[in-house]
JSON list of C-alpha atoms in Angstrom, two decimals:
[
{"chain": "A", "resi": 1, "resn": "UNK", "atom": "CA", "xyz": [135.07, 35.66, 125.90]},
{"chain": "A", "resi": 2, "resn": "UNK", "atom": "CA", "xyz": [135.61, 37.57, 122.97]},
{"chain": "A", "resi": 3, "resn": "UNK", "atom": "CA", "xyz": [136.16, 41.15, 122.46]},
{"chain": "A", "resi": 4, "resn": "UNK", "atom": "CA", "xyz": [134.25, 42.77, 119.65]},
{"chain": "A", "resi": 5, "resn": "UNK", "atom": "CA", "xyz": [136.29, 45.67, 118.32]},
{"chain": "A", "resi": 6, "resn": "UNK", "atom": "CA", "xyz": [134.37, 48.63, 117.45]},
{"chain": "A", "resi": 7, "resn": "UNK", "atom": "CA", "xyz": [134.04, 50.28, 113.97]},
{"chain": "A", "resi": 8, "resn": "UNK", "atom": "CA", "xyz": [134.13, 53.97, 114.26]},
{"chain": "A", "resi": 9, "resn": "UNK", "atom": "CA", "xyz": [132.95, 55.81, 110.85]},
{"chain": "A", "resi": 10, "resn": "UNK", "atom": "CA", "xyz": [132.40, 59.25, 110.08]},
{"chain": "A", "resi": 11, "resn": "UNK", "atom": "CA", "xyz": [130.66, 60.41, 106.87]},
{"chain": "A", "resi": 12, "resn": "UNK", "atom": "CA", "xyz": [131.57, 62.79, 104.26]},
{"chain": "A", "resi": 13, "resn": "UNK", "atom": "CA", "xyz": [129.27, 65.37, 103.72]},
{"chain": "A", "resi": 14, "resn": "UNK", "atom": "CA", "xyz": [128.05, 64.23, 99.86]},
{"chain": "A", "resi": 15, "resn": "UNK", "atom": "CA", "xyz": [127.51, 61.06, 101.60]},
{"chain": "A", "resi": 16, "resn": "UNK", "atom": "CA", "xyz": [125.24, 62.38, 104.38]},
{"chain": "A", "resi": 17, "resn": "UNK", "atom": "CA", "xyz": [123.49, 64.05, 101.40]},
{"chain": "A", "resi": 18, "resn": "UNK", "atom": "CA", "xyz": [122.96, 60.72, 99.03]},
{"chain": "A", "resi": 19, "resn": "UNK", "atom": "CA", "xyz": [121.94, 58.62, 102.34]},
{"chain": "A", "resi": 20, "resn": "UNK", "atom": "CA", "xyz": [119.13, 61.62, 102.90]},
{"chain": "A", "resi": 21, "resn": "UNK", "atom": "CA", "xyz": [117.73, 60.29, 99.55]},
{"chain": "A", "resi": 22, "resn": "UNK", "atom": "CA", "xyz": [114.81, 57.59, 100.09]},
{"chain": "A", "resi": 23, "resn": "UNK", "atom": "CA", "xyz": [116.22, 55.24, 97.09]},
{"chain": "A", "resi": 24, "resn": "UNK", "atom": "CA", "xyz": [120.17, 55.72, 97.89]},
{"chain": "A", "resi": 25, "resn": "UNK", "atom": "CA", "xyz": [122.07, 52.66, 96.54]},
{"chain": "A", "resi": 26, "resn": "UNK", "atom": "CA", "xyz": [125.12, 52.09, 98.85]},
{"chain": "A", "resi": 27, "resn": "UNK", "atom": "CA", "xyz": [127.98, 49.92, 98.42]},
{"chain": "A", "resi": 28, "resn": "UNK", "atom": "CA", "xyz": [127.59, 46.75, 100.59]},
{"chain": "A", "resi": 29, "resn": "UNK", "atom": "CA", "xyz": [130.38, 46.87, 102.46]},
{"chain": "A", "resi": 30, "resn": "UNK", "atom": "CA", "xyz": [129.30, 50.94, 103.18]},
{"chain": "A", "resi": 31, "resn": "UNK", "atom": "CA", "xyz": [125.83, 49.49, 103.82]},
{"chain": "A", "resi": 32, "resn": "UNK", "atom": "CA", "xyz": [127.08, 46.87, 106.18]},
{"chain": "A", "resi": 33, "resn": "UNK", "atom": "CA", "xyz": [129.11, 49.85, 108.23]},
{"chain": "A", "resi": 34, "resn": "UNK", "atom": "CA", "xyz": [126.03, 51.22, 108.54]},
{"chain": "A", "resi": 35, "resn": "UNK", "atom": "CA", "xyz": [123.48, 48.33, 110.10]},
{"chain": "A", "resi": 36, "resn": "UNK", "atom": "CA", "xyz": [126.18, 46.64, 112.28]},
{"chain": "A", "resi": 37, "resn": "UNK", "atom": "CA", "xyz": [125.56, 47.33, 116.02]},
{"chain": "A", "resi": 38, "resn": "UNK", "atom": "CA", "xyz": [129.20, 47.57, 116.90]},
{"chain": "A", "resi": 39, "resn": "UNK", "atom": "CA", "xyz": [129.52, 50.31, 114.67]},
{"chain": "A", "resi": 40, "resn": "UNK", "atom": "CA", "xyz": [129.93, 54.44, 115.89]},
{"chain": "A", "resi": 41, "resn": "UNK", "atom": "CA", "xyz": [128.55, 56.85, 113.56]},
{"chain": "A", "resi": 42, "resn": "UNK", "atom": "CA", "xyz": [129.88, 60.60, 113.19]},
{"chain": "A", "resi": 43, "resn": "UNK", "atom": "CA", "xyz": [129.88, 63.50, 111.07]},
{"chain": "A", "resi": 44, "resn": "UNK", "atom": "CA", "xyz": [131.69, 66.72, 111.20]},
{"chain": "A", "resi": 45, "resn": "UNK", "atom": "CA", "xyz": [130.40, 70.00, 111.80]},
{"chain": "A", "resi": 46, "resn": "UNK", "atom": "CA", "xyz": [131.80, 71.26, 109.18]},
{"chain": "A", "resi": 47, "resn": "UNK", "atom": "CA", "xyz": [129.58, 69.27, 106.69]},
{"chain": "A", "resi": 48, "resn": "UNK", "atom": "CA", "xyz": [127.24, 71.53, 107.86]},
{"chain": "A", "resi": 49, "resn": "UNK", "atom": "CA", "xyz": [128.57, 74.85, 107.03]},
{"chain": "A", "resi": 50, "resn": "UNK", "atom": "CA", "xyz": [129.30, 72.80, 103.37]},
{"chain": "A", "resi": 51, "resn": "UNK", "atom": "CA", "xyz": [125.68, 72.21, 103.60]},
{"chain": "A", "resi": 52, "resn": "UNK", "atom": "CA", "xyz": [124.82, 76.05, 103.97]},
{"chain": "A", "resi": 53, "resn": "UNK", "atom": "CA", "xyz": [127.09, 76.72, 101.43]},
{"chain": "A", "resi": 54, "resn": "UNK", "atom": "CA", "xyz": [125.83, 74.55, 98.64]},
{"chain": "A", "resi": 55, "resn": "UNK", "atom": "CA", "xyz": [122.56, 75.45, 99.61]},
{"chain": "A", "resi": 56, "resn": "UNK", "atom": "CA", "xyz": [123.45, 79.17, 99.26]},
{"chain": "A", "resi": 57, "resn": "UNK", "atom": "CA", "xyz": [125.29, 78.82, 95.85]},
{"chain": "A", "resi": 58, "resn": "UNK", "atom": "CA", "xyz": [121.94, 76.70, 94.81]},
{"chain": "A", "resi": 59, "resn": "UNK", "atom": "CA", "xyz": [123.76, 73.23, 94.11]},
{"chain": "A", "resi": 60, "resn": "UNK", "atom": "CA", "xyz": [121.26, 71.70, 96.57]},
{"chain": "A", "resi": 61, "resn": "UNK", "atom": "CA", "xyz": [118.15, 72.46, 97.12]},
{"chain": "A", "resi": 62, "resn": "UNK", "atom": "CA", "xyz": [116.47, 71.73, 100.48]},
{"chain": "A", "resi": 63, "resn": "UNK", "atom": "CA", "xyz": [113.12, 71.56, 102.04]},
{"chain": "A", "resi": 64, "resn": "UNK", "atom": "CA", "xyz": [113.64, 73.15, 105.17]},
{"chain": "A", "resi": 65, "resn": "UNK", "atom": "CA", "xyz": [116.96, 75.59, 106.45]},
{"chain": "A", "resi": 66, "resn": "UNK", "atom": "CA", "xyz": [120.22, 74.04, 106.25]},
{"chain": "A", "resi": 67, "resn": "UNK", "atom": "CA", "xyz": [120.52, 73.54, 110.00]},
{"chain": "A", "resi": 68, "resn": "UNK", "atom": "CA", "xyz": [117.14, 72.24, 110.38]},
{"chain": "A", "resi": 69, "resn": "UNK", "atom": "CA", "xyz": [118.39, 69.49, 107.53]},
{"chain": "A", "resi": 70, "resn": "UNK", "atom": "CA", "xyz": [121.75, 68.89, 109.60]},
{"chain": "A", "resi": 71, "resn": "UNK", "atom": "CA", "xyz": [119.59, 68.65, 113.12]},
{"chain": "A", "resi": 72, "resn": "UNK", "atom": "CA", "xyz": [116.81, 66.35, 111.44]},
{"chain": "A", "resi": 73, "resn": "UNK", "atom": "CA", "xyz": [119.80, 64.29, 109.94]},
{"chain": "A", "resi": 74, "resn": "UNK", "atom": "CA", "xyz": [122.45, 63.49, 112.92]},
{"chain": "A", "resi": 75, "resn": "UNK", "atom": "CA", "xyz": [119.03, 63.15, 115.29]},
{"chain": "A", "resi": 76, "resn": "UNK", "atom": "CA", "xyz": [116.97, 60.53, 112.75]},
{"chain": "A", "resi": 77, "resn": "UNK", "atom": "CA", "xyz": [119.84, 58.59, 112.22]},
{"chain": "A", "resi": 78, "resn": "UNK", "atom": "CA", "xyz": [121.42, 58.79, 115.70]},
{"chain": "A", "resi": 79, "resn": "UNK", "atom": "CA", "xyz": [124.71, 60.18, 114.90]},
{"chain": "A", "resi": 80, "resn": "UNK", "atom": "CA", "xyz": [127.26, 61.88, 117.00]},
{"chain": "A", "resi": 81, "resn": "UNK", "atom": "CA", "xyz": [128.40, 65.62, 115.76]},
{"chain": "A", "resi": 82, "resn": "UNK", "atom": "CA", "xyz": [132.22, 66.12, 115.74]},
{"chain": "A", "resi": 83, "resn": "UNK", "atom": "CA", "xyz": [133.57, 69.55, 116.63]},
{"chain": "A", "resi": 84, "resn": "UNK", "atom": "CA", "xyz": [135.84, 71.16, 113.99]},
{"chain": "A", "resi": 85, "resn": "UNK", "atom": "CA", "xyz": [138.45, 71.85, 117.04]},
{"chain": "A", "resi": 86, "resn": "UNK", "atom": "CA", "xyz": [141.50, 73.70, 116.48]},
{"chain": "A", "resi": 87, "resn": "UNK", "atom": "CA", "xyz": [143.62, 70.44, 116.67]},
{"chain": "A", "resi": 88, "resn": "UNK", "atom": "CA", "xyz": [141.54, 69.49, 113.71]},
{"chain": "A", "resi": 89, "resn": "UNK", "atom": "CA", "xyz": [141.62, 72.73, 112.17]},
{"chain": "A", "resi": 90, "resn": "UNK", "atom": "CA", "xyz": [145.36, 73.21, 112.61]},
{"chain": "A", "resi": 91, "resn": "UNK", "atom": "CA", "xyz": [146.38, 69.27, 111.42]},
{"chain": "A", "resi": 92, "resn": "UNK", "atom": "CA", "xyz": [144.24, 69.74, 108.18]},
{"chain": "A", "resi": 93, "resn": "UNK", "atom": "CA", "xyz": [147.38, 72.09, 107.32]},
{"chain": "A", "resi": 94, "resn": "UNK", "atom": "CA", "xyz": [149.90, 69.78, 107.60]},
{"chain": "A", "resi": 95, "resn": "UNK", "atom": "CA", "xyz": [148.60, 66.19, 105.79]},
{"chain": "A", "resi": 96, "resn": "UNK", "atom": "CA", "xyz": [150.73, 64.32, 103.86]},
{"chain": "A", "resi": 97, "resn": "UNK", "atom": "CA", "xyz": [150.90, 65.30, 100.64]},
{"chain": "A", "resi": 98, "resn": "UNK", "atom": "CA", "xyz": [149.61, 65.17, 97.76]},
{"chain": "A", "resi": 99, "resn": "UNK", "atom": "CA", "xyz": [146.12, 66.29, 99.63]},
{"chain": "A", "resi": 100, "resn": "UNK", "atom": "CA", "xyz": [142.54, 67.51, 98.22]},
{"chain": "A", "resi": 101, "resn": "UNK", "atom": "CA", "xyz": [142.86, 71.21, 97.36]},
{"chain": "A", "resi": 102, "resn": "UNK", "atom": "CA", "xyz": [138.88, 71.89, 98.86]},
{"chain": "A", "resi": 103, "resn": "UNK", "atom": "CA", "xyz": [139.04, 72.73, 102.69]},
{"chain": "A", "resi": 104, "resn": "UNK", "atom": "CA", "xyz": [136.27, 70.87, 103.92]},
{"chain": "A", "resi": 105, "resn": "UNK", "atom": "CA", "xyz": [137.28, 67.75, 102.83]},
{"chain": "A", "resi": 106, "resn": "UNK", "atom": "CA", "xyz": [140.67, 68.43, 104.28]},
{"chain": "A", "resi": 107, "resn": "UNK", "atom": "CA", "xyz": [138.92, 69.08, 107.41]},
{"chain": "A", "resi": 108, "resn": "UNK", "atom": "CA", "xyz": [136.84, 65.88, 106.88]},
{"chain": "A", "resi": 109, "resn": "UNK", "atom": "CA", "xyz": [140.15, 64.12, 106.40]},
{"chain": "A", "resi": 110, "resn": "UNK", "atom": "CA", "xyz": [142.31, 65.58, 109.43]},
{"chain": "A", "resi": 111, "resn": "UNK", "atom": "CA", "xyz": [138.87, 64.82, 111.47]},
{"chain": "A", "resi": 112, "resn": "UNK", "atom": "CA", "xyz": [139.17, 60.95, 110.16]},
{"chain": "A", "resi": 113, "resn": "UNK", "atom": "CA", "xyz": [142.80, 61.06, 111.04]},
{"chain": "A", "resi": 114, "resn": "UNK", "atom": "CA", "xyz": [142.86, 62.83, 114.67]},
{"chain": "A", "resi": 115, "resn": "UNK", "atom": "CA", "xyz": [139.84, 60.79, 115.67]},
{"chain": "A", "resi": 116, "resn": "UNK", "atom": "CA", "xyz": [141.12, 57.22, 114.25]},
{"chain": "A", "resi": 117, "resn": "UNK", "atom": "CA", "xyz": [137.97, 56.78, 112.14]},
{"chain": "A", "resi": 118, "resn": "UNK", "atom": "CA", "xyz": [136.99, 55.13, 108.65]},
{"chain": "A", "resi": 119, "resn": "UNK", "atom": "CA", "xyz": [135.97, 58.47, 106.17]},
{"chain": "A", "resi": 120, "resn": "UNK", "atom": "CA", "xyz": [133.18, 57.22, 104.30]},
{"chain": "A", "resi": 121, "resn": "UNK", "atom": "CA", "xyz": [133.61, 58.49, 100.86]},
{"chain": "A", "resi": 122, "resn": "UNK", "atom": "CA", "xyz": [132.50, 58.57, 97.30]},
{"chain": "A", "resi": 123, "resn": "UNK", "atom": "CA", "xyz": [134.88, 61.30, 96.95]},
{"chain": "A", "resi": 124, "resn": "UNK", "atom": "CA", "xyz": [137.81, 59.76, 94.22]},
{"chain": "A", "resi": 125, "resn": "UNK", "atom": "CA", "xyz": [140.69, 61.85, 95.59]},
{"chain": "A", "resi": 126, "resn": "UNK", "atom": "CA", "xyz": [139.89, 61.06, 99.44]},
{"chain": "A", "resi": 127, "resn": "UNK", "atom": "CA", "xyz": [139.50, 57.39, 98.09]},
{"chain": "A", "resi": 128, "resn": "UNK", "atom": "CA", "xyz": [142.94, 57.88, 96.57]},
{"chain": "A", "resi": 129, "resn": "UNK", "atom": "CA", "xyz": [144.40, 59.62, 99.49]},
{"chain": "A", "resi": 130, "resn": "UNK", "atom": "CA", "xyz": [143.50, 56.27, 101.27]},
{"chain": "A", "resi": 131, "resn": "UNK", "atom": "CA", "xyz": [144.92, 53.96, 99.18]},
{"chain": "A", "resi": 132, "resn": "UNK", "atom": "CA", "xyz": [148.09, 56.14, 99.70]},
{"chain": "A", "resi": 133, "resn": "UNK", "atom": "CA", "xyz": [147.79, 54.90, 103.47]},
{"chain": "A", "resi": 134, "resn": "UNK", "atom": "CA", "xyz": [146.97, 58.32, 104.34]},
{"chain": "A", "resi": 135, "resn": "UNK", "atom": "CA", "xyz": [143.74, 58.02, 105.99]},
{"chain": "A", "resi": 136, "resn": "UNK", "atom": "CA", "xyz": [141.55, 55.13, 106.47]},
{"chain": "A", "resi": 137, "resn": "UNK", "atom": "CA", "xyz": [138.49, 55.36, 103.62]},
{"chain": "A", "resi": 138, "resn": "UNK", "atom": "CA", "xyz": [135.45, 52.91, 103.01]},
{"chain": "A", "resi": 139, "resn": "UNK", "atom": "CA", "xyz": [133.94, 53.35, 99.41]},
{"chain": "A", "resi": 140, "resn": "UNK", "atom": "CA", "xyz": [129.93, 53.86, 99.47]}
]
């Protein structure tokens, strides 16, 4: 019998955002991460203090509160919430360098890292930071 390995994932926040939108066009390989039973989802709490903050600075606009968005969003698609622990928190310090200059997506990052998951990213310097051999990335 064969073993099927399991594909854990966990999204970036801009792409929990564009796969929100009813006509999102995703990369197939992104697309295929997404449909395949064998495949964990995940997402980071700290998309969703990004998500207040956007929301607060007006570069998003919502239809509900941002933590009614995040809720609706990790229950409708049946996706697991990853703390922001302090292991996470502490390693986002201390990545290899050269590293993304914005916190949360250092946070995303050290979260990818610590939990040995595929950052799904449209993100150019993450995507970068992957083909460094930094962090494991998937394009959408």
């Amino acid at each position: 019998m064969m073993k099927t390995m399991t594909k854990r994932f966990v999204f970036d926040t801009c792409f929990m955002i564009y796969l929100s939108q009813p006509q999102a066009v995703i990369a197939a390989e992104a697309r295929q991460a997404l449909e395949t039973d064998e495949a964990e989802h995940f997402v980071s709490a700290i998309s969703a203090w990004e998500i207040g903050l956007l929301v607060a600075k007006g570069r998003l606009n919502l239809t509900r509160s941002p933590i009614d968005w995040f809720g609706n969003f990790v229950d409708e698609k049946g996706i697991a919430v990853l703390a922001a622990s302090p292991s996470i928190l502490v390693a986002s310090s201390f990545l290899p360098s050269p590293i993304h200059a914005d916190p949360a997506d250092r946070i995303l990052v050290a979260t990818a890292r610590e939990n040995d998951l595929t950052l799904i990213t449209r993100d150019r310097a993450i995507l970068a930071y992957g083909a460094a051999g930094h962090v494991k990335v998937l394009a959408c």
